[in-house]
GROMACS .gro file of C-alpha atoms in nm:
model
  321
    1MET     CA    1   7.279   8.498  18.113
    2ALA     CA    2   7.162   8.338  17.782
    3SER     CA    3   7.403   8.112  17.588
    4PRO     CA    4   7.449   8.207  17.196
    5THR     CA    5   7.328   7.937  16.945
    6ILE     CA    6   7.459   7.755  16.654
    7LYS     CA    7   7.200   7.666  16.369
    8LEU     CA    8   7.164   7.294  16.298
    9ASN     CA    9   7.127   7.182  15.941
   10SER     CA   10   6.800   7.054  16.026
   11GLY     CA   11   6.679   7.384  16.128
   12PRO     CA   12   6.666   7.405  16.487
   13SER     CA   13   6.933   7.636  16.688
   14MET     CA   14   7.109   7.480  16.986
   15PRO     CA   15   7.277   7.651  17.264
   16LEU     CA   16   7.665   7.688  17.227
   17VAL     CA   17   7.709   7.607  17.603
   18GLY     CA   18   7.526   7.333  17.773
   19PHE     CA   19   7.510   7.115  18.076
   20GLY     CA   20   7.652   6.744  18.039
   21LEU     CA   21   7.493   6.484  18.255
   22TRP     CA   22   7.768   6.209  18.227
   23LYS     CA   23   7.876   6.107  18.573
   24VAL     CA   24   7.599   6.313  18.749
   25ASN     CA   25   7.480   6.101  19.047
   26ASN     CA   26   7.134   5.997  19.068
   27ASP     CA   27   7.078   6.128  19.409
   28THR     CA   28   7.176   6.484  19.303
   29CYS     CA   29   7.083   6.472  18.916
   30ALA     CA   30   6.724   6.647  18.961
   31ASP     CA   31   6.848   6.928  19.183
   32GLN     CA   32   7.152   6.984  18.954
   33VAL     CA   33   6.942   7.011  18.634
   34TYR     CA   34   6.691   7.241  18.809
   35ASN     CA   35   6.972   7.464  18.932
   36ALA     CA   36   7.135   7.475  18.602
   37ILE     CA   37   6.812   7.592  18.435
   38GLU     CA   38   6.781   7.826  18.711
   39THR     CA   39   7.129   7.977  18.618
   40GLY     CA   40   7.063   7.991  18.249
   41TYR     CA   41   7.132   7.651  18.110
   42ARG     CA   42   6.907   7.543  17.827
   43LEU     CA   43   7.100   7.270  17.662
   44PHE     CA   44   7.116   6.926  17.857
   45ASP     CA   45   7.324   6.644  17.693
   46GLY     CA   46   7.212   6.293  17.860
   47ALA     CA   47   7.211   5.939  17.721
   48CYS     CA   48   7.096   5.608  17.805
   49ASP     CA   49   7.421   5.501  17.944
   50TYR     CA   50   7.459   5.766  18.197
   51GLY     CA   51   7.170   5.600  18.386
   52ASN     CA   52   7.005   5.913  18.529
   53GLU     CA   53   6.783   6.007  18.261
   54VAL     CA   54   6.461   5.969  18.494
   55GLU     CA   55   6.625   6.200  18.733
   56ALA     CA   56   6.714   6.450  18.469
   57GLY     CA   57   6.350   6.457  18.360
   58GLN     CA   58   6.251   6.533  18.726
   59GLY     CA   59   6.465   6.826  18.730
   60VAL     CA   60   6.318   6.943  18.398
   61ALA     CA   61   5.959   6.875  18.501
   62ARG     CA   62   5.995   7.073  18.828
   63ALA     CA   63   6.164   7.383  18.643
   64ILE     CA   64   5.856   7.386  18.411
   65LYS     CA   65   5.614   7.330  18.688
   66ASP     CA   66   5.769   7.622  18.860
   67GLY     CA   67   5.748   7.840  18.574
   68LEU     CA   68   6.129   7.878  18.518
   69VAL     CA   69   6.111   7.764  18.149
   70GLN     CA   70   5.871   7.598  17.901
   71ARG     CA   71   5.967   7.267  17.707
   72GLY     CA   72   6.014   7.476  17.387
   73ASP     CA   73   6.286   7.674  17.583
   74LEU     CA   74   6.490   7.367  17.651
   75PHE     CA   75   6.720   7.169  17.402
   76LEU     CA   76   6.730   6.805  17.528
   77VAL     CA   77   6.973   6.554  17.403
   78SER     CA   78   6.999   6.188  17.446
   79LYS     CA   79   7.193   5.895  17.273
   80LEU     CA   80   7.112   5.559  17.141
   81TRP     CA   81   7.328   5.290  17.330
   82ASN     CA   82   7.542   5.034  17.160
   83SER     CA   83   7.306   4.731  17.273
   84PHE     CA   84   7.007   4.876  17.065
   85HIS     CA   85   7.140   4.924  16.715
   86ASP     CA   86   6.924   4.666  16.561
   87LYS     CA   87   6.673   4.829  16.358
   88GLU     CA   88   6.370   4.682  16.535
   89ARG     CA   89   6.532   4.801  16.860
   90VAL     CA   90   6.585   5.173  16.796
   91GLU     CA   91   6.239   5.303  16.813
   92PRO     CA   92   6.134   5.106  17.131
   93ILE     CA   93   6.442   5.213  17.333
   94CYS     CA   94   6.400   5.587  17.221
   95LYS     CA   95   6.047   5.566  17.343
   96LYS     CA   96   6.146   5.425  17.663
   97GLN     CA   97   6.398   5.708  17.716
   98LEU     CA   98   6.139   5.972  17.636
   99ASN     CA   99   5.934   5.813  17.886
  100ASP     CA  100   6.232   5.831  18.138
  101TRP     CA  101   6.260   6.197  18.088
  102GLY     CA  102   5.884   6.248  18.081
  103ILE     CA  103   5.893   6.430  17.757
  104ASP     CA  104   5.712   6.375  17.406
  105TYR     CA  105   6.035   6.438  17.178
  106PHE     CA  106   6.405   6.495  17.190
  107ASP     CA  107   6.566   6.788  17.026
  108LEU     CA  108   6.862   6.590  16.928
  109TYR     CA  109   6.920   6.199  16.937
  110ILE     CA  110   7.261   6.084  16.889
  111VAL     CA  111   7.419   5.745  16.788
  112HIS     CA  112   7.640   5.728  17.105
  113PHE     CA  113   7.935   5.497  16.952
  114PRO     CA  114   7.973   5.337  16.614
  115ILE     CA  115   7.965   5.003  16.767
  116SER     CA  116   7.695   4.732  16.760
  117LEU     CA  117   7.660   4.508  17.081
  118LYS     CA  118   7.420   4.221  17.139
  119TYR     CA  119   7.102   4.342  17.266
  120VAL     CA  120   7.037   4.318  17.652
  121ASP     CA  121   6.653   4.335  17.744
  122PRO     CA  122   6.600   4.657  17.918
  123SER     CA  123   6.395   4.457  18.181
  124GLU     CA  124   6.701   4.246  18.252
  125ARG     CA  125   6.952   4.508  18.305
  126TYR     CA  126   6.945   4.902  18.221
  127PRO     CA  127   7.165   5.056  18.126
  128PRO     CA  128   7.330   4.759  18.003
  129GLY     CA  129   7.682   4.895  17.964
  130PHE     CA  130   7.945   4.753  17.743
  131THR     CA  131   7.891   4.376  17.866
  132TYR     CA  132   7.622   4.134  17.764
  133ASP     CA  133   7.619   3.954  18.077
  134GLY     CA  134   7.796   4.189  18.316
  135LYS     CA  135   8.136   4.031  18.216
  136ASN     CA  136   8.181   3.961  17.835
  137VAL     CA  137   8.151   4.202  17.554
  138VAL     CA  138   7.955   4.046  17.265
  139PRO     CA  139   7.939   4.239  16.935
  140GLY     CA  140   7.600   4.272  16.773
  141LYS     CA  141   7.525   4.214  16.402
  142ALA     CA  142   7.367   4.561  16.297
  143THR     CA  143   7.573   4.773  16.033
  144ILE     CA  144   7.591   5.129  16.082
  145GLN     CA  145   7.362   5.181  15.784
  146GLU     CA  146   7.099   4.963  15.942
  147THR     CA  147   7.083   5.160  16.233
  148TRP     CA  148   7.101   5.518  16.076
  149THR     CA  149   6.799   5.424  15.854
  150ALA     CA  150   6.632   5.343  16.185
  151MET     CA  151   6.739   5.670  16.347
  152GLU     CA  152   6.602   5.866  16.043
  153SER     CA  153   6.266   5.714  16.102
  154LEU     CA  154   6.262   5.860  16.435
  155VAL     CA  155   6.247   6.200  16.266
  156GLU     CA  156   5.995   6.118  16.045
  157LYS     CA  157   5.777   6.000  16.340
  158GLY     CA  158   5.828   6.297  16.539
  159LEU     CA  159   6.025   6.146  16.837
  160THR     CA  160   6.332   6.363  16.776
  161LYS     CA  161   6.385   6.683  16.586
  162SER     CA  162   6.723   6.623  16.482
  163ILE     CA  163   6.978   6.316  16.485
  164GLY     CA  164   7.335   6.316  16.494
  165ILE     CA  165   7.649   6.081  16.556
  166SER     CA  166   7.908   6.059  16.826
  167ASN     CA  167   8.262   5.925  16.839
  168PHE     CA  168   8.290   5.861  16.464
  169ASN     CA  169   8.616   5.908  16.276
  170GLY     CA  170   8.643   6.064  15.925
  171GLN     CA  171   8.620   5.739  15.716
  172LEU     CA  172   8.318   5.630  15.913
  173ILE     CA  173   8.144   5.974  15.837
  174MET     CA  174   8.249   5.937  15.471
  175ASP     CA  175   8.083   5.596  15.460
  176LEU     CA  176   7.762   5.726  15.631
  177LEU     CA  177   7.730   6.006  15.369
  178ARG     CA  178   7.704   5.777  15.093
  179TYR     CA  179   7.360   5.633  15.217
  180ALA     CA  180   7.236   5.878  15.463
  181LYS     CA  181   6.889   6.046  15.366
  182ILE     CA  182   6.921   6.273  15.647
  183VAL     CA  183   7.261   6.420  15.697
  184PRO     CA  184   7.382   6.405  16.072
  185ALA     CA  185   7.322   6.733  16.248
  186MET     CA  186   7.585   6.689  16.511
  187LEU     CA  187   7.908   6.497  16.547
  188GLN     CA  188   7.993   6.477  16.919
  189ILE     CA  189   8.353   6.403  17.010
  190GLU     CA  190   8.629   6.426  17.280
  191HIS     CA  191   8.801   6.726  17.208
  192HIS     CA  192   9.026   6.934  17.427
  193PRO     CA  193   9.389   7.080  17.366
  194TYR     CA  194   9.547   6.716  17.418
  195LEU     CA  195   9.310   6.586  17.119
  196THR     CA  196   9.251   6.871  16.883
  197GLN     CA  197   9.140   6.651  16.586
  198PRO     CA  198   9.145   6.958  16.336
  199GLY     CA  199   9.100   6.742  16.038
  200LEU     CA  200   8.779   6.565  16.161
  201ILE     CA  201   8.630   6.897  16.266
  202GLU     CA  202   8.692   7.032  15.929
  203LEU     CA  203   8.546   6.755  15.768
  204ALA     CA  204   8.223   6.770  15.988
  205GLN     CA  205   8.178   7.132  15.928
  206LYS     CA  206   8.259   7.119  15.566
  207GLU     CA  207   7.960   6.879  15.540
  208GLY     CA  208   7.739   7.082  15.740
  209MET     CA  209   7.735   6.927  16.060
  210ALA     CA  210   7.779   7.109  16.383
  211VAL     CA  211   8.050   6.994  16.659
  212THR     CA  212   8.001   6.937  17.032
  213ALA     CA  213   8.306   6.873  17.222
  214TYR     CA  214   8.288   6.656  17.540
  215SER     CA  215   8.563   6.623  17.795
  216SER     CA  216   8.674   6.981  17.744
  217PHE     CA  217   8.889   6.950  18.044
  218GLY     CA  218   9.095   6.653  17.915
  219PRO     CA  219   9.219   6.401  18.175
  220GLN     CA  220   9.019   6.586  18.468
  221SER     CA  221   8.702   6.403  18.331
  222PHE     CA  222   8.878   6.070  18.357
  223ILE     CA  223   9.068   6.081  18.688
  224GLU     CA  224   8.766   5.984  18.902
  225LEU     CA  225   8.748   5.684  18.701
  226GLU     CA  226   9.076   5.552  18.822
  227MET     CA  227   9.217   5.566  18.459
  228LYS     CA  228   9.587   5.552  18.490
  229GLN     CA  229   9.647   5.723  18.162
  230ALA     CA  230   9.440   6.009  18.286
  231LYS     CA  231   9.646   6.004  18.639
  232ASP     CA  232   9.969   6.010  18.456
  233THR     CA  233   9.878   6.308  18.225
  234PRO     CA  234   9.949   6.670  18.341
  235LEU     CA  235   9.624   6.861  18.430
  236LEU     CA  236   9.527   7.128  18.181
  237PHE     CA  237   9.415   7.339  18.460
  238ASP     CA  238   9.780   7.353  18.575
  239ASN     CA  239   9.941   7.397  18.229
  240GLU     CA  240  10.143   7.729  18.226
  241THR     CA  241  10.007   7.823  17.879
  242ILE     CA  242   9.658   7.790  17.984
  243LYS     CA  243   9.729   7.954  18.321
  244SER     CA  244   9.899   8.281  18.145
  245ILE     CA  245   9.617   8.330  17.907
  246ALA     CA  246   9.357   8.289  18.188
  247SER     CA  247   9.552   8.540  18.425
  248LYS     CA  248   9.568   8.794  18.106
  249HIS     CA  249   9.186   8.786  18.058
  250GLY     CA  250   9.103   8.776  18.412
  251LYS     CA  251   8.923   8.441  18.375
  252THR     CA  252   8.983   8.072  18.499
  253PRO     CA  253   9.158   7.799  18.306
  254ALA     CA  254   8.841   7.644  18.280
  255GLN     CA  255   8.691   7.916  18.097
  256VAL     CA  256   8.988   7.947  17.873
  257LEU     CA  257   8.937   7.606  17.781
  258LEU     CA  258   8.583   7.640  17.702
  259ARG     CA  259   8.618   7.959  17.509
  260TRP     CA  260   8.907   7.784  17.313
  261ALA     CA  261   8.629   7.567  17.175
  262THR     CA  262   8.330   7.799  17.159
  263GLN     CA  263   8.521   8.073  16.970
  264ARG     CA  264   8.595   7.810  16.700
  265GLY     CA  265   8.208   7.759  16.686
  266ILE     CA  266   8.226   7.421  16.881
  267ALA     CA  267   7.974   7.364  17.145
  268VAL     CA  268   8.042   7.244  17.470
  269ILE     CA  269   7.884   7.063  17.758
  270PRO     CA  270   8.064   7.104  18.102
  271LYS     CA  271   7.886   6.996  18.433
  272SER     CA  272   7.943   7.151  18.783
  273ASN     CA  273   7.759   7.091  19.112
  274ASN     CA  274   7.884   7.421  19.247
  275GLN     CA  275   7.672   7.722  19.164
  276HIS     CA  276   7.943   7.951  19.126
  277ARG     CA  277   8.125   7.728  18.858
  278LEU     CA  278   7.782   7.667  18.681
  279ALA     CA  279   7.783   8.057  18.634
  280GLU     CA  280   8.141   8.064  18.528
  281ASN     CA  281   8.119   7.779  18.281
  282MET     CA  282   7.804   7.990  18.105
  283ASP     CA  283   8.033   8.281  18.085
  284VAL     CA  284   8.254   8.163  17.806
  285THR     CA  285   8.142   8.369  17.510
  286SER     CA  286   8.185   8.729  17.649
  287PHE     CA  287   8.558   8.748  17.573
  288ASN     CA  288   8.775   8.660  17.297
  289LEU     CA  289   9.118   8.501  17.284
  290SER     CA  290   9.356   8.637  17.015
  291GLU     CA  291   9.448   8.408  16.727
  292LEU     CA  292   9.802   8.381  16.873
  293GLU     CA  293   9.660   8.252  17.188
  294LEU     CA  294   9.403   7.993  17.014
  295ASP     CA  295   9.726   7.870  16.824
  296GLN     CA  296   9.920   7.828  17.143
  297ILE     CA  297   9.645   7.626  17.307
  298SER     CA  298   9.597   7.407  17.012
  299GLU     CA  299   9.982   7.357  16.984
  300LEU     CA  300   9.939   7.162  17.312
  301ASN     CA  301   9.796   6.880  17.111
  302GLN     CA  302   9.916   6.515  17.192
  303ASN     CA  303   9.678   6.307  17.003
  304LEU     CA  304   9.583   6.172  17.334
  305ARG     CA  305   9.261   6.016  17.362
  306PHE     CA  306   9.112   5.912  17.680
  307ASN     CA  307   8.773   5.788  17.583
  308ASP     CA  308   8.870   5.464  17.393
  309PRO     CA  309   8.616   5.179  17.386
  310LEU     CA  310   8.907   4.933  17.326
  311ASN     CA  311   9.035   5.025  17.656
  312VAL     CA  312   8.703   4.876  17.814
  313SER     CA  313   8.807   4.515  17.701
  314ILE     CA  314   8.992   4.474  17.371
  315HIS     CA  315   9.043   4.109  17.479
  316ALA     CA  316   8.675   4.052  17.539
  317PHE     CA  317   8.611   4.154  17.192
  318MET     CA  318   8.872   3.945  17.045
  319GLN     CA  319   8.752   3.624  17.223
  320THR     CA  320   8.421   3.654  17.062
  321PHE     CA  321   8.570   3.605  16.688
   0.00000   0.00000   0.00000
């Protein structure tokens, strides 16, 4: 089963359905990536901050060795972490991540957050996370323009085919477009029926950017992180509107949530270590929701954001100024 693709403004096509590597355990990551490739996945969304790029690369290498795919069949994504936003840090960390994956180039390399943090040497702690010393959040000095200019140089040097942004709001996108020589190929955002962000998506698509949704199942992704807000929020899988639409189409609530995005041209990157669910998550373009059903799902919006960096430590930020 092959996923449909979306054309990026940089030229390449990217699968509409991929496998997200956030919270994939190190001890199972290689096998999960290999199994996902065997199931038909070709897009893998990773990041420095996920701490499993070595293992993801091992899964890719094994799949290539076994003849399941060639490197050119895969669309591999990674992200620049906040601690490496200074212009002189961008290329070295990208090269380290490529080495971790065991590949020569990324298909897409994304600025993970529009946040600059003080540099942490990878030899001291990697991935560094949000804190400088394991306790305090210390802002860096790099501007988004400085970081984006360094990202553009990665394309020129062949380290990545495309570059993109994640967790940017509309104001930051409009500012970036004033000086960008290369328009971001991708905007990756938290996107689910509790956080629909229609204006932001419209802006990105109008400016020629593709959009990828993460945390497509809403609070489900954050419950295991012991987030009270997520625990207190009704699961989308249990929502009567979602369940009713799923029953009508003979699909699972998860498939309906993913189709709500893909039918509107938004890529999705769910994960699963269950082989049956891996296949189900790929099968989210073989049926169509009606316009009424799309609207009913969108009407569940509560502007409820779970992935908010300020929740990490707003007080730590404030203490540094």
